[in-house]
């Protein structure tokens, strides 16, 4: 299991339980929300939460950010990429509320989590490991991915928000956040009609390998919400994960109306092993100049502008989407001008 968890953690970086708001005043100001107890059905059965949580620990990818977005600030949460500081775009949403303590996600320190005395653990957008879930459940009521979830880290952000909102007594807040966020995406798509119906291959170049994100990846869901269509050649390679490695012999499958690749370093320079790859350079999409690049694995845990964009894009959800909607259009339009 350790090898699997480490592999997934590396792939995430390379492939690019209460409302623990930290203050009783914030909790008092929040809407009363749904009545308790509430029962949440999920991948591993169901969990009953007897009273409104006051000490949330968020473990799944984006669980912390989704909880913050609806006002249920955890006492602790995991940054999807293991970053050791609160992201600037997360700080903006926190305002003057204390930031959650950052904890490990892929190799959780169960004793540390137990010491936080949580009354709710969020394990929603997760690796879906039953052994981990059982351990968390022994500490506090734990909610996992929705029933029927097949791909690891494959929970749509809307479902993630809905589940967390119900579990924390903030259903109305969750509905508003979803509506507002979908509105931002719709407005961005409307402002860029040239994206509608265009196929896109998105992924990363890291450790000398190309990887493409599959339809269940949050980045692909965001791009399709903006009007793009996934690349059928990549979709056909779906392996139950959120990404698939593309060998040198398969590079032709990257061809689409646009290739959007995480391959830039801290200085905005594209990895020379990409620009110097003769097979890649001979792809029809590349030869037509329909390629756009953004920050890759070397920047995703940095506080630079490239790193903030890469992390917000990858973690997604209400906070990530809000951060990138004003920034992604210029990037995409470098490779796919409005007239294309």
XYZ file of C-alpha atoms in Angstrom:
340
model
C 0.000 0.000 0.000
C 2.810 2.386 0.825
C 4.238 2.009 -2.669
C 0.843 2.770 -4.196
C 0.323 5.853 -2.058
C 3.807 7.165 -2.791
C 3.292 6.539 -6.494
C 0.048 8.476 -6.511
C 1.583 11.322 -4.541
C 4.460 11.528 -7.009
C 2.096 11.379 -9.940
C 0.049 14.236 -8.530
C 3.126 16.423 -8.223
C 4.563 15.374 -11.535
C 1.243 15.189 -13.344
C 0.879 18.248 -12.085
C -15.382 14.969 11.789
C -16.968 21.374 12.738
C -16.593 23.989 11.273
C -13.118 24.620 12.623
C -13.193 28.217 11.618
C -10.796 28.850 14.447
C -13.228 31.078 16.278
C -16.605 30.695 18.016
C -17.721 34.085 16.723
C -17.484 32.888 13.142
C -19.520 29.807 13.958
C -22.153 31.875 15.709
C -22.490 34.141 12.688
C -22.997 31.238 10.297
C -26.495 30.118 9.272
C -27.920 27.341 11.414
C -28.075 25.120 8.326
C -29.539 21.637 8.205
C -30.741 19.755 11.224
C -28.759 16.956 12.773
C -28.252 14.091 12.836
C -27.543 13.705 9.108
C -26.528 10.559 7.271
C -24.161 10.679 4.319
C -24.074 7.757 1.874
C -20.680 7.163 0.282
C -18.376 4.649 -1.365
C -17.832 2.626 1.799
C -21.381 2.682 3.149
C -22.904 5.497 5.166
C -21.893 7.774 8.010
C -24.189 9.440 10.528
C -23.080 12.775 11.959
C -24.956 13.357 15.203
C -24.316 17.061 15.729
C -23.019 19.998 13.744
C -19.259 19.463 13.451
C -16.957 21.875 15.177
C -13.561 20.320 14.455
C -13.177 19.266 10.820
C -10.061 17.639 9.378
C -9.974 17.586 5.560
C -7.843 14.911 3.899
C -9.051 14.518 0.305
C -7.770 16.582 -2.600
C -9.546 19.935 -2.519
C -11.660 18.935 0.498
C -10.108 21.674 2.614
C -10.637 24.334 -0.041
C -14.245 23.272 -0.672
C -14.997 23.404 3.047
C -13.492 26.879 3.303
C -15.546 28.034 0.316
C -18.812 27.228 2.108
C -17.663 28.728 5.402
C -16.857 25.483 7.235
C -13.173 26.198 7.866
C -11.346 23.055 9.057
C -8.972 22.974 11.999
C -6.616 21.042 9.725
C -6.447 20.114 6.073
C -4.239 18.619 3.409
C -2.771 20.590 0.551
C -3.100 18.262 -2.454
C 0.550 18.710 -3.402
C 1.996 18.654 0.084
C 2.752 22.374 0.149
C 3.766 23.605 3.592
C 2.137 27.042 3.456
C -1.409 28.219 2.839
C -1.838 29.137 -0.826
C -2.402 32.828 -1.465
C -5.697 32.104 -3.225
C -6.838 30.124 -0.194
C -5.759 32.920 2.163
C -7.934 35.342 0.202
C -10.968 33.184 0.937
C -10.086 32.832 4.624
C -9.996 36.537 5.223
C -9.202 37.132 8.886
C -10.068 33.579 9.953
C -7.180 31.377 11.121
C -5.768 29.087 8.461
C -6.112 25.331 8.989
C -3.089 23.409 10.182
C -1.621 21.660 7.138
C -1.354 17.872 7.386
C -0.182 15.086 5.097
C -2.668 13.494 2.734
C -0.975 10.631 0.899
C 0.726 9.109 3.915
C -1.503 10.393 6.702
C -0.115 10.652 10.196
C -3.053 9.104 12.001
C -1.784 9.875 15.494
C -1.408 13.550 14.583
C -4.936 13.599 13.201
C -6.351 11.853 16.270
C -4.607 14.393 18.499
C -6.602 17.142 16.785
C -9.772 15.558 18.241
C -11.824 15.920 15.057
C -15.565 15.355 15.040
C -15.640 15.015 11.226
C -13.029 13.820 8.737
C -13.416 14.643 5.055
C -12.027 11.901 2.820
C -14.127 12.791 -0.208
C -11.862 13.383 -3.220
C -9.396 10.718 -2.217
C -7.403 7.663 -3.185
C -10.474 5.634 -2.118
C -8.452 3.266 0.053
C -10.686 1.176 2.324
C -7.951 0.556 4.897
C -7.271 4.273 5.240
C -10.991 4.967 5.468
C -11.430 2.403 8.238
C -8.564 3.960 10.196
C -10.025 7.435 9.840
C -13.454 6.129 10.871
C -11.909 4.811 14.065
C -10.893 8.367 14.903
C -14.071 10.264 13.967
C -17.085 10.084 11.635
C -15.622 10.055 8.135
C -17.229 10.654 4.750
C -15.634 9.201 1.631
C -16.225 9.579 -2.104
C -19.793 9.324 -3.410
C -21.102 5.813 -3.974
C -20.231 4.628 -7.448
C -17.029 6.641 -7.748
C -14.674 4.637 -9.964
C -11.558 6.725 -10.522
C -9.251 7.819 -7.719
C -9.446 11.563 -7.175
C -12.373 11.537 -9.617
C -15.118 13.263 -7.625
C -16.682 16.225 -9.477
C -16.227 19.373 -7.441
C -20.000 19.980 -7.329
C -20.559 16.619 -5.627
C -17.665 17.329 -3.308
C -19.217 20.625 -2.235
C -22.683 19.080 -1.866
C -21.433 16.270 0.384
C -19.325 18.556 2.555
C -22.152 21.085 2.806
C -24.632 18.443 3.926
C -22.181 16.985 6.448
C -21.502 20.404 7.977
C -25.067 21.725 7.996
C -24.450 24.225 5.208
C -26.531 22.935 2.325
C -27.792 26.389 1.336
C -24.251 27.769 1.404
C -23.096 24.894 -0.784
C -25.853 25.479 -3.325
C -24.971 29.165 -3.560
C -21.258 28.457 -3.967
C -21.968 25.944 -6.735
C -24.282 28.357 -8.557
C -21.812 31.236 -8.281
C -18.887 29.092 -9.442
C -20.778 27.619 -12.380
C -21.749 31.170 -13.271
C -18.085 32.197 -13.396
C -17.320 29.296 -15.720
C -20.294 30.083 -17.945
C -19.282 33.741 -18.175
C -15.717 32.791 -19.107
C -16.951 30.371 -21.777
C -19.343 32.991 -23.154
C -16.512 35.513 -23.396
C -14.460 32.987 -25.404
C -16.852 31.404 -27.937
C -13.943 30.129 -30.027
C -13.376 27.357 -27.485
C -16.786 25.762 -27.950
C -16.557 22.259 -29.360
C -12.772 22.338 -29.827
C -10.874 19.241 -28.731
C -8.146 19.678 -26.162
C -5.355 17.466 -24.868
C -4.124 18.653 -21.486
C -1.389 17.152 -19.383
C 2.152 17.463 -18.143
C 5.728 16.755 -19.144
C 7.794 15.644 -16.179
C 10.586 13.181 -15.440
C 11.163 12.880 -19.195
C 7.618 11.645 -19.787
C 4.430 13.025 -21.280
C 1.221 12.378 -19.372
C -2.305 13.302 -20.407
C -5.162 13.939 -18.000
C -8.253 11.807 -18.354
C -11.866 13.030 -18.279
C -12.223 12.431 -14.517
C -9.357 14.819 -13.728
C -10.577 18.124 -12.241
C -8.543 20.096 -14.781
C -10.269 18.328 -17.655
C -13.674 18.898 -16.083
C -12.844 22.577 -15.798
C -11.758 22.776 -19.438
C -14.884 21.022 -20.672
C -16.986 23.403 -18.570
C -15.353 26.171 -20.595
C -16.602 24.628 -23.823
C -13.789 22.307 -24.864
C -14.213 18.624 -25.679
C -11.855 15.924 -24.482
C -9.618 14.158 -26.979
C -11.244 10.785 -27.875
C -7.816 9.234 -28.491
C -6.807 9.994 -24.923
C -10.201 9.043 -23.498
C -9.772 5.579 -25.021
C -6.715 5.058 -22.802
C -8.701 5.502 -19.569
C -7.069 3.275 -16.951
C -9.199 4.119 -13.930
C -6.769 6.794 -12.788
C -6.841 10.542 -13.408
C -3.980 10.509 -15.937
C -2.238 8.210 -18.381
C 1.385 8.179 -19.482
C 1.945 8.700 -23.198
C 4.913 6.852 -24.630
C 7.055 8.194 -27.445
C 5.289 5.771 -29.784
C 1.890 7.143 -28.725
C 2.652 10.851 -29.031
C 0.477 11.189 -32.122
C -2.519 10.649 -29.849
C -1.836 14.099 -28.363
C -3.071 15.727 -31.580
C -6.173 17.859 -30.989
C -7.351 21.374 -31.755
C -5.216 22.484 -28.804
C -2.507 20.969 -26.628
C -2.315 22.542 -23.161
C 0.825 21.307 -21.440
C 2.303 21.891 -17.984
C 5.964 22.136 -18.914
C 7.263 25.567 -17.886
C 9.887 26.194 -15.215
C 10.044 29.061 -12.708
C 11.214 31.403 -15.440
C 8.421 30.496 -17.828
C 10.788 28.513 -20.036
C 9.410 25.348 -21.638
C 11.367 22.186 -20.808
C 13.979 21.770 -23.575
C 13.195 18.050 -23.686
C 9.769 19.056 -24.989
C 10.868 21.687 -27.466
C 13.725 19.440 -28.585
C 11.645 16.301 -29.070
C 11.501 15.630 -32.851
C 8.410 13.401 -32.658
C 6.530 15.964 -30.592
C 7.605 18.782 -32.891
C 6.286 16.842 -35.875
C 2.761 16.569 -34.445
C 0.212 18.358 -36.622
C -1.058 20.372 -33.646
C 2.450 21.498 -32.690
C 3.415 22.363 -36.254
C 0.264 24.506 -36.496
C 1.296 26.352 -33.329
C -1.821 25.302 -31.455
C 0.010 24.670 -28.192
C -0.059 26.554 -24.905
C 2.191 25.975 -21.907
C 1.952 26.719 -18.196
C 3.832 25.940 -14.987
C 4.792 22.305 -14.529
C 6.034 20.112 -11.708
C 8.997 22.364 -10.799
C 6.687 25.260 -9.928
C 3.539 23.750 -8.434
C 4.757 23.955 -4.842
C 6.116 27.478 -5.189
C 4.568 30.796 -4.235
C 5.333 32.293 -7.641
C 2.575 33.436 -9.977
C 3.146 30.342 -12.119
C 2.965 28.120 -9.043
C -0.216 29.714 -7.746
C -1.920 29.245 -11.112
C -0.773 25.620 -11.426
C -1.954 24.745 -7.923
C -5.324 26.507 -8.276
C -5.917 24.885 -11.665
C -4.997 21.444 -10.343
C -6.917 21.579 -7.068
C -9.841 23.330 -8.708
C -13.153 23.583 -6.916
C -14.782 26.904 -6.033
C -11.624 28.631 -4.779
C -9.289 27.387 -7.504
C -11.795 28.161 -10.249
C -12.393 31.651 -8.889
C -8.644 32.310 -8.937
C -7.980 31.120 -12.476
C -11.027 32.309 -14.431
C -9.428 35.663 -15.112
C -6.052 34.146 -15.928
C -6.668 31.095 -18.083
C -8.107 32.769 -21.195
C -4.863 34.485 -22.262
C -2.999 31.186 -21.882
C -5.468 29.162 -23.908
C -5.793 31.825 -26.559
C -2.055 31.766 -27.186
C -2.556 28.365 -28.744
C -6.097 28.754 -29.992
C -6.810 32.292 -31.187
C -10.454 33.295 -31.377
C -10.329 33.039 -35.157
C -9.211 29.367 -35.105
